[in-house]
Amino acid sequence: MTATPTPSHELHDLSVVSLAQALRQKQVSAVEVASHFLARSRSHAELGCFVALDEDTTLAQARAADARIANGSALPLDGIPIAHKDIFVTKDFVTTAGSRMLQGYRSPFDATVVSQLAAQGMVTLGKLNCDEFAMGSSNENSAIAPVGSSQPEAVRNPWKLDRIPGGSSGASAAAVAARLAPATTGTDTGGSIRQPAAFCGVTGIKPTYGRASRYGMVAFASSLDQAGPMARSAQDCALLLSAMCGPDLDRDSTSLDQPKEDFSLQLEQSLAGLRIGIPQEFFGEGLSADVRMAIDAALKHYEQLGARLVPISLPRTELSIPVYYIIAPAEASSNLSRFDGVKFGHRAKNYTDLTDMYKTTRAEGFGDEVKRRIMIGTYVLSHGYYDAYYLQAQKIRRMIADDFQSAFEECDLIAGPVAPTVAWKIGEKSDDPVANYLADIFTLPASLAGLPGLSLPVGFAQTEADQGLPVGMQLIGNYLQEARLLNAAHRFQQLTDFHLAKPAGF
Amino acid sequence: MAHETSSSPLVMGYEVVIGFETHAQLSTQSKIFSRASTAFGAEPNTQACAVDLALPGTLPVMNKGAVERAIAFGLAIGAHIAPISIFARKNYFYPDLPKGYQISQFEIPVVQGGSIEFFMPEVKGVAEKKSVRLVRAHLEEDAGKSLHEDFVGQTGIDLNRAGTPLLEIVTEPDMRSSTEAVAYARELHKIVTWIGICDGNMQEGSFRCDANVSVRKPGDPLGTRREIKNLNSFKFMQQAIDYEVRWQIEEIEDGRSIQQATVLFNPDSGETRAMRTKEDAADYRYFPDPDLPPLCIAPEWVQEIRAQMAELPRVMAERFVRDYGLPEYDATTLTQSKAMAAYFESTAQACTQPKLASNWIMGELSRRLNAGDIGIAAAPVQPPQLATLIARIADNTLSNNAARQVFDAVWAGEGTDIDALIEAKGLRQMNDTGALEAIVDTVLAANAKNVEEFRAGKDKAFNALVGQIMKASKGKANPQQVNDLLRSKLS
Amino acid sequence: MSLTSSDIARIANLARLALAPAESDRILIQMNDFFEIVEKMRAVDTTGVMPLAHPTAARAEIALRLREDLVSEPNQREANQRIAPAVERGLFLVPKVIE
């Protein structure tokens, strides 16, 4: 089945593209739009999406947008609201990265991604909850109480409130699905944009590593972290990604020296003759019936659109789990050493000496999953284990990247599931970290290779237990092929209406 | 090579083995990974920007100036400049290390190999030439400063220095005495200041030496070493190493084994003391910094820097030997500083007596400069005067004694016109044979007794006569002429 | 290969994490679970394979970008220290460091 689209002309149902139009044609003011979404975010506090809201700041930005629109100096995305994952540092809003360690932290500067979007006229609604330091795939690992609550709470999936929204950009996906924001930012280290997008039935894209500046993103795993947009359609994502990406040569040494690109240009391009690679390893017995069914149907749609399905192999797909969970924690263990209670952030109240101050501060400031990964990362880098673990992982990482290159000799892009299942129940896996890790199997390979990956809604679960939960499909492109991915997703969304489906009650 | 030199002085029957690690602050305007200033002496933390403080979301961006200086150093010591080198993270917790790791180079440093040649201080007029092999020199960031004094029970952290570019220069354990170690350090200091990559200010910590010291019976494998940290003066360097060597030998003689340790030298007590050891200090968990791609240095860039570099002391010394026929020791001594070398060259060219010029500069001039503790640029006797002075010695106008008197006069500020001073002081050497002959005859007449004795075979008598003649000539007679004339008259 | 509680203690100390006994026990079990899935990775023959430290280096060799040696950071001490746990006379304060 496909969910019946509920056509509506309410502000929060408008796409970014149509909102931009309405604003430019002065059918609605930026202040009206901002106020409308602020009101929604408060009336739907039960989802636990926002960890920081500041009406005055938001409305001030909206007024400035209205002024520009009024005097004819409107910026491309003037007045369009956006909410940022709380992993991006901001001057005007507190930044916590979901951690007790950064409770109440105010950055003296804005992340490059944030200022780039502001420079296009976008209005910041607030900051969105996420797994602590982006470590997690369920958004159950945040230590920060959402707005309207006194203690930390799991972010809820708008499609079924007892389900997780995915992670780590869980609230970014949930907020878009629930129409609390027309667009949000997320970050993806091992699937943190694609998987929550899939679980919440929205569209999200992680660009090629180095496309979006990492300056101002609280670092988790430096060689994997990438920022990307989440919205309801590929067309909206194209618009936002174009605004977010671009070289940041003075601030980020890993930022690619690639000219700014308009990812909307190829959207309408025909898919006739497009070779879509289907990796056999993505369709093994671990894949749930619901997901398989939706993906198979989606692939048929692609054939209708003129694409050709090509069987390919990514032989080291399963290895990507240990490889990723060695490399990411190793980098994280080092990146998180700066949280020592000396220059900023949490410092323990009671300690006996310097070492005790470090240990107690970090024990109090970090949550379980973060501690676990710091422990794993510290161990695999420690004397006598480096070669067997970290170095070995970096070598297999090269093999995984090479596997993709040989695959791309036979196909133009790769399609498969984002995750083996739909969103699971809150608490279901929270005491089994390894089970969580295994669920990342389909998003990790592209992350390790630094390739762009997109997630788009392609259906809903049929089986009774998961009835109505969204299923996402992943499209992986070769380096710098974001426009191609967005084009393929957009053509699919012109043919289908999964992306228009709306969770009941929102 | 020096490290194979036979002349390893033994201390109480032990051979001393020393290796050096020197941290040279590079003379860039901005820090190695941020755009904050590196200026010394600013108010605490006013030059520590978001990147230096490791605020969440900040990232490092490499300073080209630091790489240029590393390349220049590599060229100066004949090392291999790695076309690709890697920045790695050295992980450890310390309050003056904001990120909890230091960005350094581990497996592949930018400068590899090379050596430093220098002369030991002269012993009985002989200066032994030494060569110390370098293992590597790598780029890294400096840490901040911990101030322990100002607060009770607390330490204050100033991160102005954090992120200042450092070149860590590591030698093989090639040195065999504290004297050799200091001579090496002086030579290294000379090179980095000569090529201008470091201001060399040891008081401000711009040039910090750590010495790895161990002792062994000749022929034995290397002993366990202890590292003396932060030797920031050549004087302390020698004292610290000498103390450490004696301490280690006594330990071994008392049947105790040396434990590897990091020690600090206390100039007041003159003793070294082991630092409180961090039990996990050894496990730095190095790994390539994912924030920094490999540092690539194209051969063209190296050539460019080579072309811009001033003549190196070693090269200049070779030229002095070749073009001025100086002994190697003179050439090396005269190239201690650019100023001294320039002083020598203009003097030598003006008087066309390079060896004499060298003798005067290394002798009289250096003595005066050291005594008065003044720089060569401020010397009252400048090359034009010294050159004229030397020319007058060469053309027999002045005896060495007289020349020294003239030098004194110029130094004392009595004037700068050498010839005028010679006349004023009547120091011109008497080269007129007629006048001299007259004096000789009078002296011979007045000293018949000496003449007799001489004829009887007493050579002392001859010297006595020479003395009389020199006296009669008020020291202006040319001693050689006097000799010749006297012999002919007495034969 | 299986970790022991003394490994956990050593690693926790390296990472400057104070772990309650129950916490270390839990982490010990979880880490050993995790390293079971790592064993497959260790078995892979990677002889002659260059490690990949920067993902986009798989696309084309990348080189470190160098910036000109210019100072442009103003003194931001006040803003930077507003978020510091303990500051006095412009210095960050920590418990006494014994060298």
Short mmCIF file of C-alpha atoms in Angstrom, two decimals, chain A residues 12-13 37 40-41 44 46-47 49 156-159 161 171-182 200 202 232 501-506:
data_model
loop_
_atom_site.label_atom_id
_atom_site.label_comp_id
_atom_site.label_asym_id
_atom_site.label_seq_id
_atom_site.Cartn_x
_atom_site.Cartn_y
_atom_site.Cartn_z
CA HIS A 12 3.88 23.40 7.87
CA ASP A 13 2.93 21.15 4.96
CA PHE A 37 6.72 26.52 13.52
CA ARG A 40 4.17 23.64 16.62
CA SER A 41 7.42 22.76 18.30
CA HIS A 44 4.45 18.78 20.06
CA GLU A 46 6.03 15.18 23.57
CA LEU A 47 8.36 14.16 20.74
CA CYS A 49 12.89 17.00 19.47
CA ARG A 156 9.97 9.67 19.82
CA ASN A 157 9.16 8.57 16.30
CA PRO A 158 6.10 10.52 15.02
CA TRP A 159 4.87 7.43 13.18
CA LEU A 161 5.44 7.15 19.60
CA ALA A 171 15.31 14.54 16.31
CA SER A 172 16.34 16.10 13.00
CA ALA A 173 14.37 13.39 11.20
CA ALA A 174 11.45 13.34 13.64
CA ALA A 175 11.07 17.13 13.46
CA VAL A 176 10.79 17.05 9.66
CA ALA A 177 8.36 14.10 9.70
CA ALA A 178 6.18 15.82 12.31
CA ARG A 179 6.27 19.13 10.41
CA LEU A 180 7.99 20.93 13.29
CA ALA A 181 10.47 22.28 10.75
CA PRO A 182 10.47 22.26 6.96
CA CYS A 200 10.98 8.66 10.04
CA VAL A 202 11.92 11.69 5.31
CA ARG A 232 10.67 15.96 2.99
CA ALA A 501 2.74 10.78 3.61
CA LYS A 502 2.20 12.30 7.01
CA PRO A 503 2.14 10.63 10.41
CA ALA A 504 -1.30 10.75 12.04
CA GLY A 505 -1.71 13.60 14.49
CA PHE A 506 0.76 15.96 12.84
#
